[in-house]
PDB file of C-alpha atoms in Angstrom:
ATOM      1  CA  UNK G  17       0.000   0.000   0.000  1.00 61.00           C
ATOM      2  CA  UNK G  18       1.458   3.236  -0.763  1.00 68.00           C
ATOM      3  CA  UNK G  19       0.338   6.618   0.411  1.00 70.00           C
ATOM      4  CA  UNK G  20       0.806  10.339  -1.134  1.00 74.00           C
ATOM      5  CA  UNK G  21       2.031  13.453   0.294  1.00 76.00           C
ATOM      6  CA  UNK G  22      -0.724  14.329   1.910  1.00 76.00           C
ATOM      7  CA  UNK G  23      -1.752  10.970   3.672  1.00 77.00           C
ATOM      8  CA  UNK G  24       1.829  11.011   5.280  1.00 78.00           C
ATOM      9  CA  UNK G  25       1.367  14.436   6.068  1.00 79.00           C
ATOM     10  CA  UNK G  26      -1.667  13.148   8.311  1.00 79.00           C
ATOM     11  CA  UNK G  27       0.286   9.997   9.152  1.00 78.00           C
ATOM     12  CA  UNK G  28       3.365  12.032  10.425  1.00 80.00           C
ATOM     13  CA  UNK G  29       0.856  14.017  12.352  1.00 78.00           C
ATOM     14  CA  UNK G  30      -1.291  11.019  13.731  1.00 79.00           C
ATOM     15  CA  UNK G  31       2.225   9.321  15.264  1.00 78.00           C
ATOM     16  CA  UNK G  32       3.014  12.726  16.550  1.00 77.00           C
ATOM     17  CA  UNK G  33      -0.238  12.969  18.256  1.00 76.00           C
ATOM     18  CA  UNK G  34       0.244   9.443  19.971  1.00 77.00           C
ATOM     19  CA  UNK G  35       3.352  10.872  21.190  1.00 75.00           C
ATOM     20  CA  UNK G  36       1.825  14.172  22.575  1.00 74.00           C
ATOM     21  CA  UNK G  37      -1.730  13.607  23.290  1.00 75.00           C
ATOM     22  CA  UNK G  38      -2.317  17.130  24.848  1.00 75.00           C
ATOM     23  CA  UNK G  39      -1.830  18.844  21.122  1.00 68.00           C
ATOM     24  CA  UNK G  40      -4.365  17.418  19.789  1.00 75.00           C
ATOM     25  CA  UNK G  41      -6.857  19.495  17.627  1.00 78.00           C
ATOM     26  CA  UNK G  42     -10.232  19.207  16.298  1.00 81.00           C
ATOM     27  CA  UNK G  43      -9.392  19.222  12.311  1.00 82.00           C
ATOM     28  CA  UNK G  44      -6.329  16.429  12.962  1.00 79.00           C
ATOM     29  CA  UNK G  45      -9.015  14.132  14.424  1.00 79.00           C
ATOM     30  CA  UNK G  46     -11.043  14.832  11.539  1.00 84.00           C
ATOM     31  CA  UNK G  47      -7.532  14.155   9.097  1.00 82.00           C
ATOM     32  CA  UNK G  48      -6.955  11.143  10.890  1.00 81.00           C
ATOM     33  CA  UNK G  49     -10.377   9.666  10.708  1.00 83.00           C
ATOM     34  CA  UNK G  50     -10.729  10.241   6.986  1.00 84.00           C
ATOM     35  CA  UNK G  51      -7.246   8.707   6.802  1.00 82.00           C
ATOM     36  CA  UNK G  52      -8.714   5.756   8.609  1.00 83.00           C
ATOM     37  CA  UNK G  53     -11.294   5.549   6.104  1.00 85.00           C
ATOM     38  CA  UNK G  54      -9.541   5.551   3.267  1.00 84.00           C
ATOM     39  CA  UNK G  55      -6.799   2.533   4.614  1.00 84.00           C
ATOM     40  CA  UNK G  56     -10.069   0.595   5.557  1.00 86.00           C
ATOM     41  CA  UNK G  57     -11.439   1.317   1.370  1.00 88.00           C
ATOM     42  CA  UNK G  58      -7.518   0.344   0.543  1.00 85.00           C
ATOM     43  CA  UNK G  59      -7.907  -3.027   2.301  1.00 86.00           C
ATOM     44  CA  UNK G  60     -11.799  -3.563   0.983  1.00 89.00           C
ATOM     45  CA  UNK G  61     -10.878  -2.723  -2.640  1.00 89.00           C
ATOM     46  CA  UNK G  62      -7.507  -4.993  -2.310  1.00 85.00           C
ATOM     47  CA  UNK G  63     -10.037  -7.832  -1.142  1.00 88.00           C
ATOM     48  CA  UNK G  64     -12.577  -6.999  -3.856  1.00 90.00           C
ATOM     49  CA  UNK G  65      -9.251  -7.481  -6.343  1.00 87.00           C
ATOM     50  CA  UNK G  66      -7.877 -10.934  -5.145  1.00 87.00           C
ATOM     51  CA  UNK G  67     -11.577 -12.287  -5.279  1.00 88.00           C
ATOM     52  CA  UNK G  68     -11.532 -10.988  -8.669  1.00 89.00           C
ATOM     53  CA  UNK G  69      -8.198 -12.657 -10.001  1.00 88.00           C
ATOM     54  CA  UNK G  70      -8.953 -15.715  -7.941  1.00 89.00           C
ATOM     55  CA  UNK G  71     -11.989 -16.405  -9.402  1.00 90.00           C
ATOM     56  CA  UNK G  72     -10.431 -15.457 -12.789  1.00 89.00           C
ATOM     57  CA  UNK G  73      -7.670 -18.243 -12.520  1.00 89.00           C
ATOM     58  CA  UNK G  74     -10.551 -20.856 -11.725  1.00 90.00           C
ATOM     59  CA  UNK G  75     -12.138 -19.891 -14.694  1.00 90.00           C
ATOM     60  CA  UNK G  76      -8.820 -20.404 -17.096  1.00 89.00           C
ATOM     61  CA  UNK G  77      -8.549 -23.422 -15.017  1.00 88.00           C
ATOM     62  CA  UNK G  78     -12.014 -24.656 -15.789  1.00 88.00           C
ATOM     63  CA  UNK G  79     -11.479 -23.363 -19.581  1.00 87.00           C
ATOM     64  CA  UNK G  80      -7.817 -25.883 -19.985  1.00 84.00           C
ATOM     65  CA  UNK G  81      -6.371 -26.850 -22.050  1.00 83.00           C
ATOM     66  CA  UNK G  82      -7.350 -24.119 -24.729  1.00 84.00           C
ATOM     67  CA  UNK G  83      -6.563 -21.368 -22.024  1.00 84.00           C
ATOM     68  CA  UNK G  84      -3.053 -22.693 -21.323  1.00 87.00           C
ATOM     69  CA  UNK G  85      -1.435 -19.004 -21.982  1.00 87.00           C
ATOM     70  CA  UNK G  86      -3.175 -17.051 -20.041  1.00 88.00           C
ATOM     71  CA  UNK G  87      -3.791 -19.716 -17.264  1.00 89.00           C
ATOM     72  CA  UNK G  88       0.014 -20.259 -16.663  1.00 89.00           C
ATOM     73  CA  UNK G  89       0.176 -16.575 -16.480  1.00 90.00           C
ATOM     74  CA  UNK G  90      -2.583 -15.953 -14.396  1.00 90.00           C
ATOM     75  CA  UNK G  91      -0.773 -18.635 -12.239  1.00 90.00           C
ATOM     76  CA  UNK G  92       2.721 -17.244 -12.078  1.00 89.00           C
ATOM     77  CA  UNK G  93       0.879 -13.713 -11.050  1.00 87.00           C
ATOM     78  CA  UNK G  94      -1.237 -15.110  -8.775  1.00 88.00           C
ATOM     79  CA  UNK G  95       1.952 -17.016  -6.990  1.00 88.00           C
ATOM     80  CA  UNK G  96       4.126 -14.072  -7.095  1.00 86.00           C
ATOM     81  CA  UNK G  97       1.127 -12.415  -4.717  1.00 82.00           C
ATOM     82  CA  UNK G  98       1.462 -15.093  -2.048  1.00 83.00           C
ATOM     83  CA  UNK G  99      -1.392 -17.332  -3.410  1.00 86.00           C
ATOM     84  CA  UNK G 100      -0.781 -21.201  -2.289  1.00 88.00           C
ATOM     85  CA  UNK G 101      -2.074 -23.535  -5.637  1.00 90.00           C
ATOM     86  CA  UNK G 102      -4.804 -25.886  -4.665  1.00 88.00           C
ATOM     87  CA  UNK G 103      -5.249 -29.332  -5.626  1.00 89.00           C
ATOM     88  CA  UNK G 104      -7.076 -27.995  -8.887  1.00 89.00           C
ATOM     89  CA  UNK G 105      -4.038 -26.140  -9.496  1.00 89.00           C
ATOM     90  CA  UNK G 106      -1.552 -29.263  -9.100  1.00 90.00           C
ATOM     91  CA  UNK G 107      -4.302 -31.757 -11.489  1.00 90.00           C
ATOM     92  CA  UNK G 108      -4.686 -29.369 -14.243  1.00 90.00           C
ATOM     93  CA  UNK G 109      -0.996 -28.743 -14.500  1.00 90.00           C
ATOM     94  CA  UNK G 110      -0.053 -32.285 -13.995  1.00 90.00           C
ATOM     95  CA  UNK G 111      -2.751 -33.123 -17.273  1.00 90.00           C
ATOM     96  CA  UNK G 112      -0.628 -30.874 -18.784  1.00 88.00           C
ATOM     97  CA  UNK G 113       2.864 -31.450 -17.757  1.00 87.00           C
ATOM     98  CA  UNK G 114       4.240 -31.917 -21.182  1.00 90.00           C
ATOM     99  CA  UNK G 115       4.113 -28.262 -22.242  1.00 90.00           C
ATOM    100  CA  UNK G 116       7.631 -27.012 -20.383  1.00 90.00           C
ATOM    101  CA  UNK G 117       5.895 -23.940 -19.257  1.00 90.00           C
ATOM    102  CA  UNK G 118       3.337 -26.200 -17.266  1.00 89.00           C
ATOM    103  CA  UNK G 119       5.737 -28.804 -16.010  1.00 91.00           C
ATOM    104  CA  UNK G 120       7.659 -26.083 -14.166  1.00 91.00           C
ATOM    105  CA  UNK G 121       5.490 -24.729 -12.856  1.00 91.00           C
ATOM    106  CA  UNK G 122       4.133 -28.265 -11.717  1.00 91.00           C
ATOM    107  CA  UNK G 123       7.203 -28.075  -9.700  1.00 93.00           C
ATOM    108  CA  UNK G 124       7.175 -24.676  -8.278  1.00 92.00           C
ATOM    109  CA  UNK G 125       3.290 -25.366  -7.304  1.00 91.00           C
ATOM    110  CA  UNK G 126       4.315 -28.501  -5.948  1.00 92.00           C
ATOM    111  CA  UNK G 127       7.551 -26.926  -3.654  1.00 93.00           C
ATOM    112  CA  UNK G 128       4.731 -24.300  -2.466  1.00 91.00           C
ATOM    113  CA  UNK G 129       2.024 -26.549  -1.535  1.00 89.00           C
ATOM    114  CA  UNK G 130       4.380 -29.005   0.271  1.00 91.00           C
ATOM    115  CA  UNK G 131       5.832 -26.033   2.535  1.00 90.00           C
ATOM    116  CA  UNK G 132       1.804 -24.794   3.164  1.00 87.00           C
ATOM    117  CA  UNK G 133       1.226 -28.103   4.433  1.00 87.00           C
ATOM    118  CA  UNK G 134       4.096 -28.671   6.593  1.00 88.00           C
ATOM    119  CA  UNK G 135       3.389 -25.426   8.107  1.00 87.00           C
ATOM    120  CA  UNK G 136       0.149 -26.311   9.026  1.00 85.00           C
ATOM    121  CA  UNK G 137       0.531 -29.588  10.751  1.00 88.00           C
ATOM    122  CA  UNK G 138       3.588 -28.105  12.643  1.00 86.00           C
ATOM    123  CA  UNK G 139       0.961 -25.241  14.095  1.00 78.00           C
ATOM    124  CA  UNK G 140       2.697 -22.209  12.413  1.00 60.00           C
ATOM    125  CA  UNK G 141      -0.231 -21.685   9.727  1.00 49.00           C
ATOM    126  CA  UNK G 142      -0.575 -18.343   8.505  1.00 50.00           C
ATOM    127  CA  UNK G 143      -3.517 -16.746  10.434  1.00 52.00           C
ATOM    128  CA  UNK G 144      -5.833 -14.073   8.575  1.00 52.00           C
ATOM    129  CA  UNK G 145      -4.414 -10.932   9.402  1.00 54.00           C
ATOM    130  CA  UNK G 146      -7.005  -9.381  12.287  1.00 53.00           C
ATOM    131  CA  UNK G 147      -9.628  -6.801  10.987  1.00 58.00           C
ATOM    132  CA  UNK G 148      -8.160  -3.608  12.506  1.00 58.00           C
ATOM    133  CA  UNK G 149     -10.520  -1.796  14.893  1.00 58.00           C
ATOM    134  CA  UNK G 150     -11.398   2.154  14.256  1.00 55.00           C
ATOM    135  CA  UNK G 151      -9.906   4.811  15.757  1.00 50.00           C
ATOM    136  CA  UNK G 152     -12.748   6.623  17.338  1.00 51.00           C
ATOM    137  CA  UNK G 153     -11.060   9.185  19.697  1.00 49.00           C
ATOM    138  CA  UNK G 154      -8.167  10.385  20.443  1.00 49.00           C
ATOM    139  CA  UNK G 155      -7.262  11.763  24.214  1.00 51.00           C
ATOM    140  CA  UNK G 156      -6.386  15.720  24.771  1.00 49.00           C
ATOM    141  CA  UNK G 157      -8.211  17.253  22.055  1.00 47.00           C
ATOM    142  CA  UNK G 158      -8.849  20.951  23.155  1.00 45.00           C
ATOM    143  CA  UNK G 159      -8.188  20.553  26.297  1.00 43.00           C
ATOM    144  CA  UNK G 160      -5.904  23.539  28.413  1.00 44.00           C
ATOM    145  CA  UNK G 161      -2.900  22.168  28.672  1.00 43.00           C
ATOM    146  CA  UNK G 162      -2.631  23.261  32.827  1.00 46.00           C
ATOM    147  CA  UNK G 163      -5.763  20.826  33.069  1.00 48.00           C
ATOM    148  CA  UNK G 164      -5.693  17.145  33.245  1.00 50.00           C
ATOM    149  CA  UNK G 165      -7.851  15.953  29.894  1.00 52.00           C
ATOM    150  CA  UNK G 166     -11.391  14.090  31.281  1.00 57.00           C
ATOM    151  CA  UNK G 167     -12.436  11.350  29.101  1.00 58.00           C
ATOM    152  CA  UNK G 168     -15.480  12.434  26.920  1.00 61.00           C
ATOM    153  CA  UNK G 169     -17.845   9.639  25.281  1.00 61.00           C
ATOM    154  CA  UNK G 170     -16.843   9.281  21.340  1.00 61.00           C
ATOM    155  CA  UNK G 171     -19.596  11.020  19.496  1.00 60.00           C
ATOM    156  CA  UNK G 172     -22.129   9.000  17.415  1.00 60.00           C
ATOM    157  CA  UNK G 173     -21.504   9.098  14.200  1.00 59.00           C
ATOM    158  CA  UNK G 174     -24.971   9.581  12.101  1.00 58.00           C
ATOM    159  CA  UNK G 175     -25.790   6.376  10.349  1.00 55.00           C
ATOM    160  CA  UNK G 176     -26.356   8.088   6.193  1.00 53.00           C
ATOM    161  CA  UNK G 177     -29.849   8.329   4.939  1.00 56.00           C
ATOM    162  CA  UNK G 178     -28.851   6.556   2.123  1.00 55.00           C
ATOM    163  CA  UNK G 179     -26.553   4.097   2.700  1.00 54.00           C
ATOM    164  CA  UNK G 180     -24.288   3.993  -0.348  1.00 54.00           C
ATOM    165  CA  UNK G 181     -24.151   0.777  -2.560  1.00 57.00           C
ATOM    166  CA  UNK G 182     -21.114  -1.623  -2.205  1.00 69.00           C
ATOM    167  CA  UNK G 183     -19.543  -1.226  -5.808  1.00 67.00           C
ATOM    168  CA  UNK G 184     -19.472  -4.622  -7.486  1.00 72.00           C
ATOM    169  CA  UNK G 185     -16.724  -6.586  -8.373  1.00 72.00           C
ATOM    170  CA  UNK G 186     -15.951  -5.692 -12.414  1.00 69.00           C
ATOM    171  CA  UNK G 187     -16.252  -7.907 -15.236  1.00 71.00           C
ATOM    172  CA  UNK G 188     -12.225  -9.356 -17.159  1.00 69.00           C
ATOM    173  CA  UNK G 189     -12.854  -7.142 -19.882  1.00 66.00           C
ATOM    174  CA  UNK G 190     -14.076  -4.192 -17.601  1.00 68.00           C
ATOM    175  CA  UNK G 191     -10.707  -4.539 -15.522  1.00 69.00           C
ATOM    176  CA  UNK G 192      -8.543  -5.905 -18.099  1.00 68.00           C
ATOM    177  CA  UNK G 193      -8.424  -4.976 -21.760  1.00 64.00           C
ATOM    178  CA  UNK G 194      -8.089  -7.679 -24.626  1.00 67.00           C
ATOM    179  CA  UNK G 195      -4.119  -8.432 -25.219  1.00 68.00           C
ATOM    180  CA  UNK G 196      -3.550  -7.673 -28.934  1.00 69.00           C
ATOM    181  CA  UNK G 197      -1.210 -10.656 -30.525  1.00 71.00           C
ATOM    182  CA  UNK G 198       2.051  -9.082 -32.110  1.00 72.00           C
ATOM    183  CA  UNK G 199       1.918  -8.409 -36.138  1.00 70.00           C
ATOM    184  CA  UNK G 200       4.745  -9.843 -37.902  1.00 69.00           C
ATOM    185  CA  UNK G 201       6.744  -7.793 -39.902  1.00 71.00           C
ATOM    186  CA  UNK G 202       5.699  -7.048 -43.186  1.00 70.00           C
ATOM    187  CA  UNK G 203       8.661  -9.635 -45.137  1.00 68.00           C
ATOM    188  CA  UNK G 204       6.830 -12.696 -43.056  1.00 64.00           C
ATOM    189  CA  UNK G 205       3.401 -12.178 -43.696  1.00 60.00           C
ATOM    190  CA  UNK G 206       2.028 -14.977 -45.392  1.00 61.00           C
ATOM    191  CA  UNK G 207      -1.217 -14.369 -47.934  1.00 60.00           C
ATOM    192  CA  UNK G 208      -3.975 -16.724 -47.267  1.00 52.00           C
TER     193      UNK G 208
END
C-alpha cells in the first residue's frame, strides 16, 4: 500500500499525536479519521481485487487446455502475490505437464504446496491478518494544557440516509483490456 504526500502528512501528524496527546486538535481528528477511512477502502478494494483474479484463474482453469497461456500466467501472477495452488491447481498442471511452461510450474506449485502443508501440521499456519478496529477518539483534544484531559464519550456518528451501494466486483474485460497478438513484420506475412 502506498500513500501520497498528503496521507503522510496526516500519518506524520497522527504518530506525533500518539506521542503528545495534549496537542491534539479538532481538524487532525477529523484528518486522521478520513485517513482511517480511506486505509479501511484500501484493504476492501484490495479484497474486492484478489476475489476478482482468484476467481479469474478458476475460470482459465475450468477453460484448460485451450486457455493454457493465459492460465500459466494468471498462475505465475497469482503465486508471485502469495497465493498457495490448490489441488485444482496441481491436477490441471499435472494433465498438462508436457508443455515445459506447465511442467515447471508443476514443480514450483508442488515446492509451495508441500511447505503450506508442513506449516500447518507443525501449528505455524498463517492466520488471517485481524480486521483492525477504528480509531474513534483520540485523548487531549482541546483541552488547556494546565488541566488534566477528562475522558469524553466518542460522538455518534450519524448512520447516512442513504446508505451507499457496495460497488461490485468488475467484469475481465471491464478490468482488463483484450491483449492484442504481435503483427509480424511485413517480409513474413504470409497471404492466405
Amino acid at each position: 500500500m502506498a500513500f501520497g504526500a498528503d496521507e503522510l502528512r496526516v500519518l506524520r501528524r497522527a504518530l506525533a499525536i500518539a506521542l503528545h496527546p495534549s496537542a491534539v486538535q479538532d481538524e487532525d481528528i477529523k484528518d486522521c479519521l478520513r485517513l482511517a477511512d480511506s486505509v479501511d477502502e484500501a484493504v476492501r478494494e484490495g479484497e474486492r481485487l484478489r476475489a476478482f483474479l482468484l476467481a479469474d484463474l478458476a475460470r482459465y482453469r475450468d477453460a484448460l487446455p485451450g486457455s493454457l497461456p493465459g492460465y500459466t500466467e494468471l498462475l505465475q501472477d497469482a503465486l508471485a502475490a502469495g497465493y498457495d495452488p490448490g489441488p485444482d491447481d496441481l491436477s490441471a498442471l499435472r494433465a498438462l505437464r508436457s508443455n515445459p511452461v506447465c511442467a515447471a510450474l508443476l514443480e514450483r506449485c508442488r515446492r509451495i504446496a508441500e511447505r503450506s502443508v508442513r506449516d500447518r501440521l507443525a501449528g505455524r499456519a498463517v492466520a488471517a491478518p485481524a480486521p483492525r478496529t477504528r480509531l474513534l477518539t483520540l485523548v487531549g483534544g482541546g483541552a488547556d494544557r494546565d488541566e488534566k484531559p477528562e475522558p469524553k464519550p466518542a460522538p455518534a456518528r450519524p448512520a447516512p440516509a442513504h446508505p451507499a451501494p457496495e460497488r461490485p466486483v468488475p467484469k475481465p474485460s471491464e478490468a482488463f483490456p483484450p491483449r492484442r497478438r504481435p503483427v509480424p513484420p511485413p517480409g513474413e506475412r504470409r497471404a492466405g
